[in-house]
Short mmCIF file of C-alpha atoms and ligand atoms in Angstrom, two decimals:
data_model
loop_
_atom_site.label_atom_id
_atom_site.label_comp_id
_atom_site.label_asym_id
_atom_site.label_seq_id
_atom_site.Cartn_x
_atom_site.Cartn_y
_atom_site.Cartn_z
CA MET A 918 18.56 -146.45 141.81
CA GLU A 919 18.34 -147.99 138.52
CA GLY A 920 15.94 -146.46 136.16
CA ILE A 921 15.98 -143.30 138.30
CA ILE A 922 18.76 -142.47 137.51
CA THR A 923 20.07 -143.78 133.89
CA LEU A 924 22.41 -142.02 131.56
CA TYR A 925 21.19 -141.38 127.71
CA LEU A 926 23.37 -140.78 124.93
CA ILE A 927 23.84 -137.42 123.26
CA THR A 928 23.85 -138.14 119.89
CA LEU A 929 24.78 -135.12 118.44
CA PHE A 930 27.01 -133.00 120.19
CA TRP A 931 26.19 -130.27 123.06
CA THR A 932 25.55 -127.56 120.81
CA SER A 933 22.83 -129.38 119.93
CA VAL A 934 20.81 -130.08 122.94
CA ALA A 935 17.85 -127.90 123.06
CA SER A 936 16.21 -128.25 126.21
CA ALA A 937 19.18 -128.49 128.74
CA ALA A 938 18.35 -128.61 132.86
CA ARG A 939 19.14 -125.35 134.01
CA SER A 940 20.98 -124.50 137.60
CA PRO A 941 19.68 -122.05 140.07
CA GLY A 942 22.45 -119.97 138.62
CA CYS A 943 20.90 -119.15 135.61
CA GLY A 944 19.91 -115.92 134.90
CA HIS A 945 22.47 -113.94 137.32
CA PRO A 946 25.09 -111.74 135.97
CA LEU A 947 28.41 -112.58 136.40
CA PRO A 948 30.32 -111.25 139.47
CA ASN A 949 31.73 -108.18 138.97
CA HIS A 950 35.36 -109.09 138.59
CA VAL A 951 34.67 -111.83 136.42
CA GLN A 952 34.68 -111.48 132.40
CA ALA A 953 33.35 -114.18 130.15
CA GLY A 954 36.76 -115.15 127.96
CA SER A 955 39.49 -113.57 130.05
CA LYS A 956 41.73 -115.10 132.42
CA SER A 957 40.87 -117.67 135.15
CA HIS A 958 39.99 -116.34 138.73
CA GLN A 959 40.21 -117.90 142.08
CA VAL A 960 37.40 -118.44 144.57
CA GLN A 961 37.92 -119.16 148.32
CA LEU A 962 35.34 -121.63 149.99
CA THR A 963 35.28 -122.49 153.38
CA THR A 964 33.89 -126.11 153.82
CA THR A 965 31.65 -127.55 156.25
CA ASP A 966 34.79 -129.35 157.80
CA GLY A 967 36.26 -126.17 158.42
CA LEU A 968 38.93 -125.86 155.74
CA GLU A 969 39.88 -123.03 153.85
CA ARG A 970 39.84 -124.21 149.94
CA SER A 971 40.42 -122.70 146.86
CA TYR A 972 39.59 -123.37 143.03
CA ARG A 973 40.12 -121.36 139.85
CA VAL A 974 37.04 -120.96 137.39
CA HIS A 975 37.66 -120.17 133.56
CA ILE A 976 34.25 -118.43 132.17
CA PRO A 977 34.32 -119.32 128.19
CA ALA A 978 33.91 -115.91 125.94
CA ALA A 979 30.65 -118.15 124.61
CA TYR A 980 29.01 -118.01 128.25
CA ASP A 981 25.58 -116.53 128.08
CA ILE A 982 23.89 -116.26 131.42
CA ASN A 983 20.73 -117.67 130.35
CA ALA A 984 22.00 -120.88 128.30
CA ALA A 985 23.05 -123.98 130.24
CA SER A 986 26.34 -124.50 130.12
CA PRO A 987 28.21 -127.76 130.68
CA LEU A 988 31.09 -127.50 133.83
CA ILE A 989 34.45 -129.39 133.66
CA PHE A 990 36.67 -130.06 136.84
CA SER A 991 40.33 -130.57 136.45
CA PHE A 992 42.56 -132.14 139.11
CA HIS A 993 46.15 -131.77 139.44
CA GLY A 994 48.84 -133.73 140.14
CA ARG A 995 50.35 -134.13 143.75
CA THR A 996 52.83 -131.62 144.30
CA LYS A 997 51.02 -129.68 141.62
CA THR A 998 48.75 -126.92 141.56
CA ALA A 999 45.44 -125.75 140.23
CA GLU A 1000 47.07 -122.83 137.70
CA SER A 1001 49.43 -125.75 136.61
CA GLN A 1002 46.63 -128.04 135.59
CA GLU A 1003 45.20 -125.60 133.80
CA GLU A 1004 48.16 -125.11 132.09
CA LEU A 1005 48.54 -128.96 131.28
CA SER A 1006 44.83 -129.90 130.77
CA GLN A 1007 44.39 -126.82 128.31
CA PHE A 1008 40.12 -126.60 129.06
CA SER A 1009 40.70 -123.05 129.09
CA ASN A 1010 41.29 -123.43 125.73
CA ALA A 1011 38.61 -121.84 123.70
CA GLY A 1012 40.13 -124.23 120.20
CA TRP A 1013 39.50 -127.48 122.02
CA ASN A 1014 36.58 -126.65 124.58
CA PRO A 1015 34.62 -123.56 123.88
CA GLN A 1016 31.56 -124.24 125.63
CA ALA A 1017 32.21 -125.66 129.14
CA ILE A 1018 33.32 -123.87 132.47
CA ALA A 1019 36.33 -125.28 133.31
CA VAL A 1020 37.08 -125.55 137.13
CA TYR A 1021 40.81 -126.53 138.17
CA PRO A 1022 40.21 -127.01 142.64
CA GLN A 1023 43.29 -126.35 144.67
CA GLY A 1024 44.28 -129.66 146.83
CA VAL A 1025 45.48 -129.37 150.48
CA ASN A 1026 48.83 -129.68 150.57
CA ASN A 1027 48.85 -129.81 146.79
CA SER A 1028 47.30 -133.40 147.10
CA TRP A 1029 43.94 -134.86 146.77
CA GLN A 1030 41.75 -137.48 148.59
CA GLY A 1031 43.38 -141.39 147.54
CA ASP A 1032 47.14 -140.30 147.97
CA PRO A 1033 48.46 -142.39 150.65
CA ASP A 1034 49.30 -139.35 152.94
CA SER A 1035 45.93 -137.56 152.55
CA THR A 1036 43.42 -137.22 155.18
CA VAL A 1037 41.07 -134.44 153.49
CA ASN A 1038 37.48 -135.01 152.62
CA ASP A 1039 37.84 -133.92 148.57
CA ILE A 1040 34.63 -135.81 147.86
CA ALA A 1041 32.44 -133.58 149.84
CA PHE A 1042 34.52 -130.81 148.99
CA THR A 1043 33.75 -131.50 145.00
CA MET A 1044 30.46 -131.86 145.67
CA GLU A 1045 30.35 -128.11 148.04
CA MET A 1046 32.37 -127.06 145.05
CA LEU A 1047 29.40 -127.86 142.52
CA ASP A 1048 26.49 -126.84 144.71
CA HIS A 1049 28.27 -123.28 145.10
CA LEU A 1050 28.83 -123.36 141.15
CA LEU A 1051 25.66 -124.27 140.67
CA SER A 1052 24.35 -121.58 142.35
CA GLU A 1053 26.09 -118.75 141.08
CA TYR A 1054 26.97 -119.58 137.38
CA CYS A 1055 24.11 -121.03 134.58
CA ILE A 1056 25.23 -124.69 134.72
CA ASP A 1057 23.33 -127.69 133.16
CA PRO A 1058 23.84 -130.16 135.98
CA THR A 1059 23.38 -133.25 133.59
CA ARG A 1060 26.65 -132.43 132.13
CA VAL A 1061 29.32 -131.92 134.88
CA TYR A 1062 32.30 -133.84 134.34
CA ALA A 1063 35.56 -134.32 136.37
CA ALA A 1064 39.37 -135.06 134.76
CA GLY A 1065 42.62 -135.39 136.57
CA LYS A 1066 46.31 -136.02 136.63
CA SER A 1067 48.37 -138.68 138.26
CA ASN A 1068 46.53 -138.18 142.35
CA GLY A 1069 43.78 -136.12 140.25
CA GLY A 1070 43.07 -138.92 138.15
CA GLY A 1071 42.92 -141.36 141.10
CA PHE A 1072 40.73 -138.97 142.64
CA SER A 1073 38.39 -138.47 139.46
CA HIS A 1074 38.16 -142.40 139.79
CA LEU A 1075 36.91 -142.11 143.42
CA LEU A 1076 34.20 -139.71 142.58
CA ALA A 1077 33.08 -142.15 139.91
CA CYS A 1078 33.15 -144.66 142.81
CA ASP A 1079 31.76 -142.57 145.21
CA PRO A 1080 27.53 -143.18 145.42
CA ILE A 1081 26.79 -139.81 145.22
CA ALA A 1082 29.21 -137.96 143.24
CA SER A 1083 28.89 -140.82 140.61
CA THR A 1084 25.29 -139.37 140.34
CA ARG A 1085 26.03 -135.60 140.07
CA ILE A 1086 28.74 -136.00 137.54
CA ALA A 1087 28.37 -137.55 133.86
CA ALA A 1088 31.62 -139.02 132.67
CA PHE A 1089 35.20 -139.19 134.24
CA ALA A 1090 38.75 -138.62 132.27
CA MET A 1091 41.85 -140.13 134.41
CA VAL A 1092 45.11 -139.20 133.10
CA SER A 1093 48.11 -141.18 134.38
CA GLY A 1094 45.97 -141.87 137.44
CA ALA A 1095 47.14 -143.43 140.84
CA TYR A 1096 44.65 -145.94 141.76
CA TYR A 1097 45.91 -147.05 145.16
CA GLN A 1098 44.03 -149.90 146.93
CA GLN A 1099 45.10 -150.19 150.54
CA THR A 1100 46.64 -153.62 151.32
CA SER A 1101 50.23 -155.37 152.60
CA GLU A 1102 53.00 -155.91 150.45
CA ALA A 1103 52.30 -158.96 150.42
CA ASP A 1104 48.87 -158.92 148.98
CA CYS A 1105 49.81 -156.62 146.43
CA HIS A 1106 49.28 -158.83 142.91
CA PRO A 1107 48.55 -155.71 140.63
CA THR A 1108 46.68 -157.58 138.14
CA GLN A 1109 44.09 -158.85 140.56
CA VAL A 1110 43.70 -156.53 143.66
CA PRO A 1111 40.50 -155.90 144.59
CA ILE A 1112 39.56 -152.27 143.57
CA LYS A 1113 37.06 -150.76 146.09
CA CYS A 1114 34.31 -148.73 144.42
CA ASN A 1115 30.39 -148.38 144.92
CA PRO A 1116 29.37 -145.90 141.90
CA GLY A 1117 25.61 -144.55 142.45
CA ARG A 1118 24.64 -145.25 138.86
CA SER A 1119 25.80 -147.95 136.02
CA PRO A 1120 27.02 -147.83 133.42
CA VAL A 1121 29.86 -145.05 134.53
CA PRO A 1122 31.70 -143.88 131.66
CA VAL A 1123 35.51 -143.73 131.95
CA ILE A 1124 38.07 -142.56 129.79
CA GLU A 1125 42.16 -143.56 130.99
CA PHE A 1126 44.90 -142.74 129.55
CA HIS A 1127 48.19 -144.53 130.71
CA GLY A 1128 52.03 -144.44 129.32
CA THR A 1129 54.00 -147.88 129.01
CA ASP A 1130 56.85 -145.46 130.34
CA ASP A 1131 55.46 -144.25 133.26
CA HIS A 1132 58.40 -144.92 136.13
CA THR A 1133 55.86 -143.03 138.81
CA ILE A 1134 52.61 -144.91 138.55
CA PRO A 1135 53.89 -147.97 136.42
CA TYR A 1136 51.47 -149.40 133.74
CA ASP A 1137 51.86 -152.78 135.20
CA GLY A 1138 51.17 -151.38 138.58
CA GLU A 1139 53.49 -152.01 141.68
CA PHE A 1140 53.63 -151.91 145.78
CA ARG A 1141 54.43 -148.31 146.03
CA ARG A 1142 54.15 -145.52 149.03
CA GLY A 1143 52.81 -148.45 151.11
CA GLU A 1144 49.98 -149.41 149.09
CA CYS A 1145 49.15 -150.98 145.98
CA LEU A 1146 49.08 -149.87 142.81
CA PRO A 1147 46.68 -151.96 140.19
CA ALA A 1148 47.56 -152.60 137.01
CA VAL A 1149 45.85 -150.30 134.56
CA ALA A 1150 45.00 -153.14 132.35
CA HIS A 1151 43.45 -154.79 135.48
CA PHE A 1152 41.73 -151.37 136.33
CA VAL A 1153 40.11 -150.66 132.95
CA GLN A 1154 38.96 -154.25 132.88
CA GLU A 1155 37.47 -154.12 136.43
CA TRP A 1156 35.84 -151.21 135.13
CA ALA A 1157 34.11 -152.34 132.55
CA HIS A 1158 33.14 -155.59 134.18
CA ARG A 1159 31.68 -153.37 137.25
CA ASP A 1160 29.41 -151.13 134.46
CA GLY A 1161 28.16 -154.64 133.13
CA LEU A 1162 30.55 -154.46 129.79
CA GLY A 1163 31.91 -157.92 129.59
CA ARG A 1164 35.45 -158.37 129.79
CA ARG A 1165 36.26 -157.69 125.98
CA ASN A 1166 37.30 -154.49 124.31
CA GLY A 1167 37.11 -153.69 120.82
CA THR A 1168 40.96 -152.52 120.15
CA THR A 1169 42.17 -150.22 117.38
CA GLU A 1170 45.37 -149.61 116.54
CA LEU A 1171 46.48 -146.04 116.00
CA PHE A 1172 49.35 -143.51 115.35
CA GLU A 1173 50.89 -146.64 113.38
CA GLY A 1174 50.52 -149.06 116.38
CA LYS A 1175 52.06 -146.97 119.34
CA VAL A 1176 48.63 -146.28 120.53
CA GLN A 1177 45.98 -149.01 121.33
CA GLU A 1178 42.77 -147.76 121.87
CA TYR A 1179 40.73 -150.33 123.97
CA GLN A 1180 36.69 -149.83 123.85
CA TYR A 1181 34.47 -151.39 125.95
CA GLY A 1182 30.83 -151.33 125.21
CA THR A 1183 28.59 -152.11 121.97
CA GLY A 1184 25.97 -149.61 119.78
CA ASP A 1185 25.23 -146.73 121.29
CA GLY A 1186 27.62 -148.09 124.68
CA GLU A 1187 30.86 -148.84 122.76
CA GLY A 1188 33.67 -147.07 124.77
CA THR A 1189 31.42 -146.43 127.48
CA VAL A 1190 35.07 -147.51 129.28
CA THR A 1191 37.94 -146.38 126.81
CA HIS A 1192 41.37 -147.20 127.52
CA TYR A 1193 44.49 -145.35 125.32
CA ARG A 1194 47.60 -147.37 126.10
CA VAL A 1195 50.28 -144.91 124.92
CA GLU A 1196 53.68 -146.60 123.85
CA GLY A 1197 56.86 -145.29 125.36
CA LEU A 1198 54.84 -142.06 127.06
CA GLY A 1199 56.20 -141.18 130.50
CA HIS A 1200 54.13 -139.73 133.73
CA SER A 1201 52.31 -137.32 131.12
CA TRP A 1202 49.67 -135.84 130.08
CA PRO A 1203 49.64 -136.67 126.16
CA SER A 1204 49.85 -133.58 123.77
CA VAL A 1205 51.35 -132.95 120.70
CA LYS A 1206 52.51 -129.71 121.70
CA PRO A 1207 55.19 -129.66 124.56
CA ASN A 1208 53.77 -129.11 128.10
CA SER A 1209 55.41 -129.18 131.47
CA ASP A 1210 55.03 -132.91 131.57
CA ASN A 1211 56.76 -133.68 128.32
CA PRO A 1212 58.95 -130.87 126.89
CA ASP A 1213 59.20 -132.57 123.52
CA GLY A 1214 55.66 -133.10 123.03
CA THR A 1215 54.00 -136.76 122.17
CA TYR A 1216 51.88 -138.14 119.14
CA LEU A 1217 48.64 -137.52 120.54
CA ASP A 1218 46.40 -134.74 122.47
CA ALA A 1219 44.56 -136.27 125.09
CA THR A 1220 42.20 -133.16 125.64
CA PRO A 1221 40.25 -133.18 122.27
CA ILE A 1222 40.07 -136.87 123.18
CA ILE A 1223 38.55 -136.19 126.68
CA MET A 1224 35.91 -133.35 125.03
CA ARG A 1225 34.84 -135.60 122.73
CA PHE A 1226 34.06 -138.08 124.91
CA PHE A 1227 32.65 -136.22 127.64
CA GLY A 1228 30.50 -134.60 124.68
CA ARG A 1229 28.85 -137.87 124.53
CA TRP A 1230 27.25 -138.40 127.95
CA ALA A 1231 24.70 -137.10 130.26
CA LEU A 1232 23.15 -137.83 133.24
CA SER A 1233 19.60 -137.95 133.07
CA GLY A 1234 16.47 -138.22 135.43
CA SER A 1235 16.62 -136.73 139.26
CA THR A 1236 20.39 -136.19 140.24
C1 LIG B 1821 49.77 -130.25 155.85
O1 LIG B 1821 51.09 -130.28 155.83
C2 LIG B 1821 51.26 -129.52 157.23
C3 LIG B 1821 53.01 -129.51 157.34
O2 LIG B 1821 53.36 -130.85 156.77
C4 LIG B 1821 50.70 -130.69 158.14
O3 LIG B 1821 50.76 -130.20 159.17
C5 LIG B 1821 49.14 -130.78 158.13
O4 LIG B 1821 48.95 -131.60 158.84
C6 LIG B 1821 48.75 -131.16 156.55
N1 LIG B 1821 47.36 -131.00 156.36
C7 LIG B 1821 46.66 -132.11 156.34
C8 LIG B 1821 45.14 -132.16 155.88
O5 LIG B 1821 46.87 -133.17 156.02
C1 LIG B 1822 41.87 -156.00 124.69
O1 LIG B 1822 41.61 -156.87 124.08
C2 LIG B 1822 42.66 -157.64 123.20
C3 LIG B 1822 42.46 -158.43 122.57
O2 LIG B 1822 42.15 -159.74 123.09
C4 LIG B 1822 43.66 -157.74 124.71
O3 LIG B 1822 44.98 -157.81 123.74
C5 LIG B 1822 44.00 -156.31 125.21
O4 LIG B 1822 44.72 -156.61 125.90
C6 LIG B 1822 42.95 -155.95 125.96
N1 LIG B 1822 43.01 -154.88 126.48
C7 LIG B 1822 42.72 -154.46 127.78
C8 LIG B 1822 42.91 -153.11 128.29
O5 LIG B 1822 42.61 -155.79 128.81
#
């Protein structure tokens, strides 16, 4: 795999990428009911495993049928919906994301693969959605990204760990992610639990946000709902190790020491694995403006940080 699929860094932001790769949907007019810059619309998809699935798509005002746009998937938390994730993650907000198509998939029974109760192959669903989107819209297949909250964050991690999905999606963002591993209660040691992961390339860029007051998916991990949640520091260190970045990080104190930014990697690869430890934050998508997770708001916005992170990465070579 290595050598065929390598990752390169876009040193300038997306807008300056001259020769973007193009999907088969380039040149196609928008579907009749779809308008760039207006509200998101719902799409139905019958998957090859016979399930009726749906997702919401937001086309940015700047969309041009002849210019390849990046694409961002944003996965909701367990019990939540595509609509609530659009509101929470704000990838349809032109102030933060003027350029990328944003897609909010809906989980079966409002949950995702990786949840202890899920029996659905959402990785296959995501690959089918991606195929459909590439054929419908003008998308740069080297600039497809995945983000998610809680169970949706855990699912973004599963995509990053999948031999195929990890070669079709350039970078991954997890917010308060639930990274369940199957162990017995006696074998659940959150700081050491082995994390199942088999990406198809290396390094895989990942960014993770987690609050120290998360009482749903605790920062220190625990045995929960019959499975083992790793400690977040262990989870992040394992990503750095898997990505060949070593176990040491560059630490930056932000917001008067309330947030630690841990970056793994050096030179152009600095922060290929990045983690924000947010003191006092609960099970929330960090947002200065109050959101449905946090009626008081908090002192940092995750979404623009995720946008800057995604903007650094693209796939190169055959995908
Ligand atoms: C969704 O929930 C219903 C009702 O609890 C259950 O019968 C069904 O098997 C669930 N679907 C999947 C795919 O898990
Ligand atoms: C990053 O390094 C600092 C300093 O060695 C350490 O205290 C911290 O725990 C590390 N962060 C993680 C996520 O391991």
